[in-house]
GROMACS .gro file of N, CA and C in nm:
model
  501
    1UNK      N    1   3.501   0.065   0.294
    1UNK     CA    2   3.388  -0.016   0.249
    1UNK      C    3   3.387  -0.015   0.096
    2UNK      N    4   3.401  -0.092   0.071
    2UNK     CA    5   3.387  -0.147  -0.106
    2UNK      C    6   3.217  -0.084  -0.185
    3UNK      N    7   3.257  -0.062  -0.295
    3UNK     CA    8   3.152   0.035  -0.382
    3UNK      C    9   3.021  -0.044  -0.345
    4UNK      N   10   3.006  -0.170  -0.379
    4UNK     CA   11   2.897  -0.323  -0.352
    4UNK      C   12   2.821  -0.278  -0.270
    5UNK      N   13   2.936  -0.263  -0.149
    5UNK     CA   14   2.874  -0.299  -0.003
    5UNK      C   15   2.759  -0.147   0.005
    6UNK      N   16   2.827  -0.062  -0.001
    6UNK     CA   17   2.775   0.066  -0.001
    6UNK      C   18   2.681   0.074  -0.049
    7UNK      N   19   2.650   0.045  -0.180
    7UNK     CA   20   2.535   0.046  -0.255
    7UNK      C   21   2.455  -0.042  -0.232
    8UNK      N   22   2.474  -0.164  -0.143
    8UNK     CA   23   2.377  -0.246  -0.110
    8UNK      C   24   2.345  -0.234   0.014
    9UNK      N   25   2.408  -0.152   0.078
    9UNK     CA   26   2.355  -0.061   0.206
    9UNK      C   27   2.264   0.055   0.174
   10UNK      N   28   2.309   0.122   0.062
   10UNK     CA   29   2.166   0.244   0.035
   10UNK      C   30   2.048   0.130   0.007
   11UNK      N   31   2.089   0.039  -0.081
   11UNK     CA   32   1.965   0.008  -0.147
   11UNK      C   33   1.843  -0.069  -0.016
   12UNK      N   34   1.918  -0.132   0.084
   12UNK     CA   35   1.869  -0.213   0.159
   12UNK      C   36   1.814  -0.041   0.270
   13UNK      N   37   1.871   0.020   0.293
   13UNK     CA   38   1.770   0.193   0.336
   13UNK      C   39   1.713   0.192   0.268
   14UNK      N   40   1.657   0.221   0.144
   14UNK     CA   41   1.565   0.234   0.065
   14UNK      C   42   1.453   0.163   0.059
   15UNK      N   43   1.510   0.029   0.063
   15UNK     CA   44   1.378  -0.043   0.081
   15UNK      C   45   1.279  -0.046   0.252
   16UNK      N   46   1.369  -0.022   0.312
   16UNK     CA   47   1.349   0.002   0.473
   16UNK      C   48   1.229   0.105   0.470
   17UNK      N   49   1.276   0.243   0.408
   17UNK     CA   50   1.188   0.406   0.451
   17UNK      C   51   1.059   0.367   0.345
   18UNK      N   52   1.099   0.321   0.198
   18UNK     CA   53   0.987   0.274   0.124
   18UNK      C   54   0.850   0.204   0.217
   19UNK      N   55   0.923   0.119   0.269
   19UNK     CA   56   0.825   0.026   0.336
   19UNK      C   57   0.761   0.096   0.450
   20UNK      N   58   0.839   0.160   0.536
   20UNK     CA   59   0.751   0.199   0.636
   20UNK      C   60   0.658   0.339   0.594
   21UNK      N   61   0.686   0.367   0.457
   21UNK     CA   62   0.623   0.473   0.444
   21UNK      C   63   0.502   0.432   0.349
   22UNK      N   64   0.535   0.319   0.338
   22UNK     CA   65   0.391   0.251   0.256
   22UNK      C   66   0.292   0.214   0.375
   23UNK      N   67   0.338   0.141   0.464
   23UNK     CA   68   0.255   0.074   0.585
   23UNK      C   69   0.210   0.205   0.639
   24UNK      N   70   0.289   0.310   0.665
   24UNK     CA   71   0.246   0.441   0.717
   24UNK      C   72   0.096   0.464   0.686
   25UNK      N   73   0.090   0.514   0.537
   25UNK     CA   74  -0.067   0.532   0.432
   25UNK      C   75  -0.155   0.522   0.499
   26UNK      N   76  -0.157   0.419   0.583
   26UNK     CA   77  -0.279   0.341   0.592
   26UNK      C   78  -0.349   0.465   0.748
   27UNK      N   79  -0.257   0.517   0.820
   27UNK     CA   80  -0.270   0.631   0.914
   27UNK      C   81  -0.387   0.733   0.883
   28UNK      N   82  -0.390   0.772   0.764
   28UNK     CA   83  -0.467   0.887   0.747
   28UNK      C   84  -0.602   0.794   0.672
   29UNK      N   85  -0.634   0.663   0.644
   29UNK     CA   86  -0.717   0.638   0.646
   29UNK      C   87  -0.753   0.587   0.822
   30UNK      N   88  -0.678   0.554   0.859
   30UNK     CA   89  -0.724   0.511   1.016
   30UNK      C   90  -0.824   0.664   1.065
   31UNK      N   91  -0.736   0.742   1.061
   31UNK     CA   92  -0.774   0.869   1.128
   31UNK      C   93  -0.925   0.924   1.059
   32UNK      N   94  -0.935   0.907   0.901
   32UNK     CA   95  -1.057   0.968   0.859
   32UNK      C   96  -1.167   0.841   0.895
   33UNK      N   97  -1.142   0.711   0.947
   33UNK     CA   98  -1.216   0.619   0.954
   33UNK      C   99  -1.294   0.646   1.161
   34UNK      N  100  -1.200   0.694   1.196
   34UNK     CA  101  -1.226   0.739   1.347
   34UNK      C  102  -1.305   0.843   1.361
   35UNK      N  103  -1.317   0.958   1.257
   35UNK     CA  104  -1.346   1.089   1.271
   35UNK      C  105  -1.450   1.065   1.179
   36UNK      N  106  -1.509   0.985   1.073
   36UNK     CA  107  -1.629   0.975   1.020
   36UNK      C  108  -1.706   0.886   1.095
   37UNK      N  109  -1.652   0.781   1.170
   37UNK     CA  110  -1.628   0.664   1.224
   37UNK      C  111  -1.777   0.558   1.100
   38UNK      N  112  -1.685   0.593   0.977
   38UNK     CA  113  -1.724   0.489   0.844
   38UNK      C  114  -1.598   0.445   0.823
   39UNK      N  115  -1.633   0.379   0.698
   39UNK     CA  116  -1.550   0.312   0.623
   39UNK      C  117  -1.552   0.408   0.451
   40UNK      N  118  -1.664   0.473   0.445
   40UNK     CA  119  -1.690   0.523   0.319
   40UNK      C  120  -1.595   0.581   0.214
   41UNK      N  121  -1.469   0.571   0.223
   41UNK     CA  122  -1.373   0.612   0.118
   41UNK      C  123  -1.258   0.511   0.130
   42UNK      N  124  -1.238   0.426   0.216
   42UNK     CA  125  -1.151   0.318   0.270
   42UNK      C  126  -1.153   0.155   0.183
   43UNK      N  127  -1.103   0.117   0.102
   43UNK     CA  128  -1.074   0.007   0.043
   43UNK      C  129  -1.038  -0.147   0.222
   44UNK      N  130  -1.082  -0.246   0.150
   44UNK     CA  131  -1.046  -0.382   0.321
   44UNK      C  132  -0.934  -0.407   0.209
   45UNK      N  133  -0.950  -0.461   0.084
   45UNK     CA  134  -0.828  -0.565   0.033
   45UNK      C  135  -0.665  -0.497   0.045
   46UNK      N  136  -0.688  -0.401   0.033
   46UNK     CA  137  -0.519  -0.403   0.059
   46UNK      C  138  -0.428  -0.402   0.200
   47UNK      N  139  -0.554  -0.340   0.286
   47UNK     CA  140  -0.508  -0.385   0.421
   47UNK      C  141  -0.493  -0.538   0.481
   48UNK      N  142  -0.575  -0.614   0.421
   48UNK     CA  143  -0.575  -0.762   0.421
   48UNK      C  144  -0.440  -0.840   0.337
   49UNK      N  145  -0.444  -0.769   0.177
   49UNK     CA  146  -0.333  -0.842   0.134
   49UNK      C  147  -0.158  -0.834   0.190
   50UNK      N  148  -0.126  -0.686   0.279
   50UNK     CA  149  -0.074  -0.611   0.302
   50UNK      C  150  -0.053  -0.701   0.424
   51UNK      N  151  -0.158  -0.770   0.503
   51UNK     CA  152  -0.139  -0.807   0.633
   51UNK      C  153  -0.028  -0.930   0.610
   52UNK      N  154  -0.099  -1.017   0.482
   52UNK     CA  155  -0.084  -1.151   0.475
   52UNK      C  156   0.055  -1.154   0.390
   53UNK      N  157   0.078  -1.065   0.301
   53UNK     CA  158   0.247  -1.006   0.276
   53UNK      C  159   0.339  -0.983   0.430
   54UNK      N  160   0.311  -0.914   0.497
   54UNK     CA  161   0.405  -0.901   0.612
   54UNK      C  162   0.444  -1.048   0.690
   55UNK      N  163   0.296  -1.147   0.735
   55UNK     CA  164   0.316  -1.212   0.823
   55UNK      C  165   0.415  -1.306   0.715
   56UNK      N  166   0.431  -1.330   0.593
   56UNK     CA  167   0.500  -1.388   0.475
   56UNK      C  168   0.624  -1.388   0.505
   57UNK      N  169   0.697  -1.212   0.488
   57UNK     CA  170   0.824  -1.192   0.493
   57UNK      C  171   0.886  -1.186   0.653
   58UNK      N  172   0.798  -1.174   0.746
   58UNK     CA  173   0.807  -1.159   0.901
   58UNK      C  174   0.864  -1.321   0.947
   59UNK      N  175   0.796  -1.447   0.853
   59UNK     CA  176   0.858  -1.555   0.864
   59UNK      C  177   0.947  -1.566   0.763
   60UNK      N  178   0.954  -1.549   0.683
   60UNK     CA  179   1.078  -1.566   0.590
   60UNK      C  180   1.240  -1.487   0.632
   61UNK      N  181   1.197  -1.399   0.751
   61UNK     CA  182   1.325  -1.294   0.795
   61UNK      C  183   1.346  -1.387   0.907
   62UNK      N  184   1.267  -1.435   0.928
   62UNK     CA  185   1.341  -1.530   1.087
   62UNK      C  186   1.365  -1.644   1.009
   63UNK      N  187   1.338  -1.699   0.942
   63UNK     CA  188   1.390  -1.765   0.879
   63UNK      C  189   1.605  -1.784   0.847
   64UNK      N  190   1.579  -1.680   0.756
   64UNK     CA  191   1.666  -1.640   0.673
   64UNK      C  192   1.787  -1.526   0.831
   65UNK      N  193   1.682  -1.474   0.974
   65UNK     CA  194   1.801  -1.456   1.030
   65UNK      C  195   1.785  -1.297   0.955
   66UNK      N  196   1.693  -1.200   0.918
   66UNK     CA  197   1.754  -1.153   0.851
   66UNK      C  198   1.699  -1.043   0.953
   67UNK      N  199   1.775  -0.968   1.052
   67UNK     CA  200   1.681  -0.841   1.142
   67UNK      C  201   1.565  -0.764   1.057
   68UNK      N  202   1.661  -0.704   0.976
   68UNK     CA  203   1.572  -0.595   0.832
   68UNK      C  204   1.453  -0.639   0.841
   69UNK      N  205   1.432  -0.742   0.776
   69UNK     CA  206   1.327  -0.777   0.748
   69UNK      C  207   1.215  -0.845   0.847
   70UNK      N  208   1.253  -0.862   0.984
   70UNK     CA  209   1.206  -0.922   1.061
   70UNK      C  210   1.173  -0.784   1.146
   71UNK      N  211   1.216  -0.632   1.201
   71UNK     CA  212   1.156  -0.552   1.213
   71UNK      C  213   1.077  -0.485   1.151
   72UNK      N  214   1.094  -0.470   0.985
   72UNK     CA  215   1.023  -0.394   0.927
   72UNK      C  216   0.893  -0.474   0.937
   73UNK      N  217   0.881  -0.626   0.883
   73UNK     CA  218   0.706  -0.649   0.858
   73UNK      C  219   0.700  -0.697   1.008
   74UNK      N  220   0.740  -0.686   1.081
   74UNK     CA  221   0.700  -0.692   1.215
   74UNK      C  222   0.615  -0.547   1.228
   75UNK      N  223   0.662  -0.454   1.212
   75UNK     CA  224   0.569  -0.309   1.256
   75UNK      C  225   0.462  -0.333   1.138
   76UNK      N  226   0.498  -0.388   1.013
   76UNK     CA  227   0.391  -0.367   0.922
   76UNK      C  228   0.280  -0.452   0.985
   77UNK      N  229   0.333  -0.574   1.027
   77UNK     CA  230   0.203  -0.645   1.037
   77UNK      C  231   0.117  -0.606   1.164
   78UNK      N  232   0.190  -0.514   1.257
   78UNK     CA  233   0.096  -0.466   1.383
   78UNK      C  234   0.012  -0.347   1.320
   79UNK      N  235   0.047  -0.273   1.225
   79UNK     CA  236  -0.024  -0.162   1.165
   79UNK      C  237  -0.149  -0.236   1.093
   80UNK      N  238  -0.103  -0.301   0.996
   80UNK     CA  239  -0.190  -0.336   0.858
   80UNK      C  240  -0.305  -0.454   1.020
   81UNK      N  241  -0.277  -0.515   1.096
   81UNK     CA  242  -0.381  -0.565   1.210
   81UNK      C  243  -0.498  -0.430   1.284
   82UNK      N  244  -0.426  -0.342   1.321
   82UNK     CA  245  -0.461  -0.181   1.354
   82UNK      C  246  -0.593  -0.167   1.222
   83UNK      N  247  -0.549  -0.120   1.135
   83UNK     CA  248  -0.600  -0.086   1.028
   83UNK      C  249  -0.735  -0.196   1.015
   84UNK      N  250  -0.698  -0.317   0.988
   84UNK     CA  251  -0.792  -0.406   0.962
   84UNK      C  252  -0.891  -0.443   1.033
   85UNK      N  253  -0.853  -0.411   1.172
   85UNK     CA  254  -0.978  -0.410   1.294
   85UNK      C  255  -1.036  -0.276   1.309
   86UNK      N  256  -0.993  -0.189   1.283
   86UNK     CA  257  -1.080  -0.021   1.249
   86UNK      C  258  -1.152  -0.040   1.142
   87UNK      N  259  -1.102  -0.111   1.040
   87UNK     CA  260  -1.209  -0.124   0.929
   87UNK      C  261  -1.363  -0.233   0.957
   88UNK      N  262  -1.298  -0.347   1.028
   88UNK     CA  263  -1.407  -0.410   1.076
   88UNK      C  264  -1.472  -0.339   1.148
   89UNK      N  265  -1.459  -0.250   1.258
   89UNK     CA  266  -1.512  -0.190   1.325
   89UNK      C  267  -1.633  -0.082   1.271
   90UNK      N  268  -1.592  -0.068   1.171
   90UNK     CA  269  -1.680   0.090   1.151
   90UNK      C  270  -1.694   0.031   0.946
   91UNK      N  271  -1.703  -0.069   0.931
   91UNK     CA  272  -1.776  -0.111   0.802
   91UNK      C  273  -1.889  -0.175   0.850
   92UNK      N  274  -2.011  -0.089   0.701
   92UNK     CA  275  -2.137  -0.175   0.731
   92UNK      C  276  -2.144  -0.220   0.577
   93UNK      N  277  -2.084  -0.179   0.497
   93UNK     CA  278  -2.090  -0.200   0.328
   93UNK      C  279  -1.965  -0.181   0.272
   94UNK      N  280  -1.927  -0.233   0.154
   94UNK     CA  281  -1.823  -0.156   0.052
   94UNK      C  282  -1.849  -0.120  -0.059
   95UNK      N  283  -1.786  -0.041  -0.101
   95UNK     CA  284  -1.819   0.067  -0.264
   95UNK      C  285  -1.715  -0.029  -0.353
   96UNK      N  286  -1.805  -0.053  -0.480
   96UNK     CA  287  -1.707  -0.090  -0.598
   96UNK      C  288  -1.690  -0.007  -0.688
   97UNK      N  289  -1.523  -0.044  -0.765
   97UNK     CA  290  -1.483   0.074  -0.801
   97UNK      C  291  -1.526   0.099  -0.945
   98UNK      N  292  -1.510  -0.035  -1.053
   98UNK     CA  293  -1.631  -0.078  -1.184
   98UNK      C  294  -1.762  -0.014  -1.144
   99UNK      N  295  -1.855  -0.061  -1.025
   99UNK     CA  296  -1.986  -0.037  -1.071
   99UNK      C  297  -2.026   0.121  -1.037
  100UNK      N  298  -1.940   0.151  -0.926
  100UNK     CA  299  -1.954   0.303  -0.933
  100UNK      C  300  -1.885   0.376  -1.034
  101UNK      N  301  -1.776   0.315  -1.072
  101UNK     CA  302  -1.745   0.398  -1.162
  101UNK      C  303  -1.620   0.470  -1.140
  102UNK      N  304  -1.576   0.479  -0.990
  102UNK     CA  305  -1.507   0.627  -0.955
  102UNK      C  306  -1.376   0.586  -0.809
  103UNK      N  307  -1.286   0.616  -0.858
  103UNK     CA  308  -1.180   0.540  -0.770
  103UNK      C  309  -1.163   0.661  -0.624
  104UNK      N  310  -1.307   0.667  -0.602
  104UNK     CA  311  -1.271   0.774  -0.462
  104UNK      C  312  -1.200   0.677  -0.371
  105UNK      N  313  -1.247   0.563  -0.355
  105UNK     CA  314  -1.237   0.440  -0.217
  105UNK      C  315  -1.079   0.378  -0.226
  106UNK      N  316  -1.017   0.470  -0.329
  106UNK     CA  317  -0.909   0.406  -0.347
  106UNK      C  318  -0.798   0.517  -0.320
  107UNK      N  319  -0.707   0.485  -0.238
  107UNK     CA  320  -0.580   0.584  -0.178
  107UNK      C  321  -0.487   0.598  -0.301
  108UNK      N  322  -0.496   0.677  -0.336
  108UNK     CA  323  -0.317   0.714  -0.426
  108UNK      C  324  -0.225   0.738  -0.396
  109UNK      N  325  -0.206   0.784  -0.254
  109UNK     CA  326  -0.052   0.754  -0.206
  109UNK      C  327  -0.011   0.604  -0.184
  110UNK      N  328  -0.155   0.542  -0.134
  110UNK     CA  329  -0.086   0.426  -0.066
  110UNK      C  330  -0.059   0.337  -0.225
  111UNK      N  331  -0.134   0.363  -0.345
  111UNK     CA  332  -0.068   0.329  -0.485
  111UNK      C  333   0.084   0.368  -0.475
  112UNK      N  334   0.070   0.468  -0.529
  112UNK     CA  335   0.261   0.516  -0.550
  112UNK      C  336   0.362   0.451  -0.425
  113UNK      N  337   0.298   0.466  -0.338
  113UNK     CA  338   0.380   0.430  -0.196
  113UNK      C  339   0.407   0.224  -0.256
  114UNK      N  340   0.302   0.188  -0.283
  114UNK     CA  341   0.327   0.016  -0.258
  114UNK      C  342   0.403   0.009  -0.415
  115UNK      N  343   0.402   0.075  -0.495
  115UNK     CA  344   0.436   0.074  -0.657
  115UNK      C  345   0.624   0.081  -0.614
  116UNK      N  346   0.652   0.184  -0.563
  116UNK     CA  347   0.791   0.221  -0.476
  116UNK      C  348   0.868   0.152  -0.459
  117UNK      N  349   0.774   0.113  -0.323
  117UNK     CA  350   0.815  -0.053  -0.249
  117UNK      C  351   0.822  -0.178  -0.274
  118UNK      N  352   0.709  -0.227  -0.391
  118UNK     CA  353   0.789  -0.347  -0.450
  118UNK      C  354   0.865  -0.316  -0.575
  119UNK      N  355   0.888  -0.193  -0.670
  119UNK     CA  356   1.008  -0.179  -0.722
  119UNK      C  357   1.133  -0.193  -0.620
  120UNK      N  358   1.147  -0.154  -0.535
  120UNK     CA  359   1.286  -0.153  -0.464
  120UNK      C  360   1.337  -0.252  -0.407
  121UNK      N  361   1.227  -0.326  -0.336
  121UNK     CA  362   1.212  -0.483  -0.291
  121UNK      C  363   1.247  -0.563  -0.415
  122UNK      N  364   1.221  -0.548  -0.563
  122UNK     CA  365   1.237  -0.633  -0.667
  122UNK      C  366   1.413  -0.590  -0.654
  123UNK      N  367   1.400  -0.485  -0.696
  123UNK     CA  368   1.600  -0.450  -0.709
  123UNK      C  369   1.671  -0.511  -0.589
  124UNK      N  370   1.613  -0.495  -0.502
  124UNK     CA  371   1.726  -0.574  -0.354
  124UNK      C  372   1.726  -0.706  -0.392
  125UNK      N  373   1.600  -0.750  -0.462
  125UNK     CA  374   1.607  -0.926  -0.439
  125UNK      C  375   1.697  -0.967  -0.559
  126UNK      N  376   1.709  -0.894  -0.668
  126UNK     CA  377   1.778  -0.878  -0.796
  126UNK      C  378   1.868  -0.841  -0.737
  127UNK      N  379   1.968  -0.792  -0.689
  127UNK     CA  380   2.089  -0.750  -0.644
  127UNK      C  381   2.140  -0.883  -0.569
  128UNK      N  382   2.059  -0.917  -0.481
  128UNK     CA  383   2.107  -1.032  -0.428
  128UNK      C  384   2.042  -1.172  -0.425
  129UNK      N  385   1.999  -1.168  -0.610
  129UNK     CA  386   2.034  -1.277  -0.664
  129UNK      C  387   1.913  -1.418  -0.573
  130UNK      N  388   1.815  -1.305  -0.497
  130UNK     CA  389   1.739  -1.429  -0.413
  130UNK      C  390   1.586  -1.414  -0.440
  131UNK      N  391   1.566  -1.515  -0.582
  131UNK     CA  392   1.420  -1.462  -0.608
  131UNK      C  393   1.293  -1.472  -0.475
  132UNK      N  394   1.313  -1.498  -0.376
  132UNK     CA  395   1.233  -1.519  -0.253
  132UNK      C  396   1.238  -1.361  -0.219
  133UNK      N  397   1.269  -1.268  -0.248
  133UNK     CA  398   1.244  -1.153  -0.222
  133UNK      C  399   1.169  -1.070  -0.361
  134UNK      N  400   1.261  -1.087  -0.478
  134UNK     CA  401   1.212  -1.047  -0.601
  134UNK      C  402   1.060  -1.088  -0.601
  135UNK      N  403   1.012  -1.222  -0.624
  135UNK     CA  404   0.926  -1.295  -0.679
  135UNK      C  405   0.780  -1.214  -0.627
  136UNK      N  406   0.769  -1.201  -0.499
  136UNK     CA  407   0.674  -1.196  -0.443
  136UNK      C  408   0.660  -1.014  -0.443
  137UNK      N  409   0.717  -0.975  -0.453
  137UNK     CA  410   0.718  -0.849  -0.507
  137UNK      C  411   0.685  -0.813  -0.643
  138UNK      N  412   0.650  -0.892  -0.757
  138UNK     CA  413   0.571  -0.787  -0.862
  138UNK      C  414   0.471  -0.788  -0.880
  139UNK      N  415   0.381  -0.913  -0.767
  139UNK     CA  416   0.246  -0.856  -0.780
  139UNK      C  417   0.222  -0.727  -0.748
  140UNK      N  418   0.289  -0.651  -0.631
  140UNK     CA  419   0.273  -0.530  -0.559
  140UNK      C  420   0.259  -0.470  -0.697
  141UNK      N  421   0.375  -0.464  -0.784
  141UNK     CA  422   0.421  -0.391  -0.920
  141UNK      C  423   0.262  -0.429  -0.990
  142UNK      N  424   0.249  -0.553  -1.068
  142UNK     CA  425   0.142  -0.568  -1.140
  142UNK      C  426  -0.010  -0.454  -1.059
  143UNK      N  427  -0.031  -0.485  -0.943
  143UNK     CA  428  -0.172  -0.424  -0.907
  143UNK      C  429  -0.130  -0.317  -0.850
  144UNK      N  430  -0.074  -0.220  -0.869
  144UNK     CA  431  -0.031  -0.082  -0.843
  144UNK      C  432  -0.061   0.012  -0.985
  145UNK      N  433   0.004  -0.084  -1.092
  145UNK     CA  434   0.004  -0.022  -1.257
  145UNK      C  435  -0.169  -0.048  -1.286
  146UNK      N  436  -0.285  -0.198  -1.203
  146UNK     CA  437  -0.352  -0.172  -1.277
  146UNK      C  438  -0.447  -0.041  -1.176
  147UNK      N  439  -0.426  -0.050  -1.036
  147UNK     CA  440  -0.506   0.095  -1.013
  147UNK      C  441  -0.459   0.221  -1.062
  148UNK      N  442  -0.341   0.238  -1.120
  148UNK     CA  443  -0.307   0.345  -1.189
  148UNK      C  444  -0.385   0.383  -1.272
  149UNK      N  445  -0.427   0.271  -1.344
  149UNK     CA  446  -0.510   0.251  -1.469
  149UNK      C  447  -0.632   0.290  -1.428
  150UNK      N  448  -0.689   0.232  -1.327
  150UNK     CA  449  -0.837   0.275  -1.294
  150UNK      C  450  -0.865   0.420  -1.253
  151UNK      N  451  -0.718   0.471  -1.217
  151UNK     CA  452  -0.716   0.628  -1.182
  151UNK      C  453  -0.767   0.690  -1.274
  152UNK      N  454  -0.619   0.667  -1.379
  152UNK     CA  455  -0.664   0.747  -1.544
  152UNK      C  456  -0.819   0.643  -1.612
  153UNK      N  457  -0.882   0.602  -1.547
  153UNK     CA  458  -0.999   0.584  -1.585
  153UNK      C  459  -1.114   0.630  -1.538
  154UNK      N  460  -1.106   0.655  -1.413
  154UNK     CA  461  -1.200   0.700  -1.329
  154UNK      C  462  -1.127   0.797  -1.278
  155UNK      N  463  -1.118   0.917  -1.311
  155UNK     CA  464  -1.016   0.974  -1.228
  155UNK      C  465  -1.160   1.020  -1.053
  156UNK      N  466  -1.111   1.096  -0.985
  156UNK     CA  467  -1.103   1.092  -0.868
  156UNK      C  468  -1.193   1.241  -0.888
  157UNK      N  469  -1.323   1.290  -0.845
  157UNK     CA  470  -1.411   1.371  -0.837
  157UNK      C  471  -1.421   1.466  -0.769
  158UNK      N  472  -1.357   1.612  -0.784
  158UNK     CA  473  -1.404   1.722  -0.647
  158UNK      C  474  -1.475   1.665  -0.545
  159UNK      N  475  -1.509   1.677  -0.465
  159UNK     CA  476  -1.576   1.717  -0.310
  159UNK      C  477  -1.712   1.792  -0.381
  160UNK      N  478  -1.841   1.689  -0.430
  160UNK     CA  479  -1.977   1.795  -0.446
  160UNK      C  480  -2.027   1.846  -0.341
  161UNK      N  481  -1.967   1.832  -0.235
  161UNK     CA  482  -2.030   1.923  -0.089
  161UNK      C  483  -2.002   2.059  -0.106
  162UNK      N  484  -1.823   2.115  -0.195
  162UNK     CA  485  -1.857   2.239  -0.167
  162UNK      C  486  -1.849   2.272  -0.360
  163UNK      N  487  -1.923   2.422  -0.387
  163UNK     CA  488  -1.962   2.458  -0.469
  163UNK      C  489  -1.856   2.595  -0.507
  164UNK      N  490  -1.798   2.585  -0.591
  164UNK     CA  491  -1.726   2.713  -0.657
  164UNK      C  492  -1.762   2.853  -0.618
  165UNK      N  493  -1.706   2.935  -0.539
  165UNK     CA  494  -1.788   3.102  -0.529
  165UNK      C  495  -1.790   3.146  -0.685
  166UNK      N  496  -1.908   3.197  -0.730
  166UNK     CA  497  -1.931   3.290  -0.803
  166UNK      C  498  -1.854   3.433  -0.795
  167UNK      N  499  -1.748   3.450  -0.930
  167UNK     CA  500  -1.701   3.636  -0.899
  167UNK      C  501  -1.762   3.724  -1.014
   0.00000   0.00000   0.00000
């Protein structure tokens, strides 16, 4: 196998485990959304934009014929559906992150995780030269860097439920 091929076989794994480990994220908000059965630390837009990205590339892989891409946002889009009907389910309000102030409602893995994934998605589509993969991938990039930003702005607040022991 030629150096190319190889490397465009890691890179096309990479973007594979990226992805399912971004769509993953959304698990441990499912689970704290079942077990509070709120919504109270749970963001809707990225499970929504997340949905409407998959069903995107889910037709663009049958399209294009391409399996990869036609299994991966195939599981994404049954998850990020999962996710989005648990959130309907058990939302009665949402927290903003400006007027409160405080990026609790906002996941930081699933940041780094989607920041990952459309870097790697940009390099595959750059490797092979097909901005229909690149393109639609740096919004992921753009709104990943600006909740970064809202992190180091608001950073993220102990738990005031529990209180430091005194020694």
């Amino acid at each position: 196998m030629e150096t190319g091929g190889v490397f465009d076989s890691l890179l096309s794994g990479v973007c594979v485990v990226f992805t399912l480990g971004m769509f993953s994220t959304g698990l441990t908000d499912l689970r704290h959304m079942r077990m509070t059965r709120s919504v109270d630390s749970v963001q809707f837009l990225p499970f929504l934009t997340t949905e409407v990205n998959n069903l995107g590339w889910l037709s663009y892989g049958a399209l294009k014929g391409d399996g990869t891409l036609i299994v991966v946002n195939a599981v994404g889009a049954v998850l990020q559906a999962l996710y989005i009907s648990a959130y309907l389910h058990y939302c009665p309000r949402k927290a903003k992150v400006i007027q409160t102030k405080s990026t609790q409602c906002f996941s930081f893995s699933l940041t780094i995780a989607t920041l990952l994934t459309s870097v790697s998605w940009c390099l595959y589509g750059f490797r092979l030269r097909d901005p229909y993969i690149m393109v639609p991938n740096f919004p992921g990039i753009l709104t990943s860097f600006i909740r970064l930003w809202l992190f180091w702005k608001y950073p993220q607040e102990q738990d005031r439920n529990y209180r430091l022991l005194q020694t």
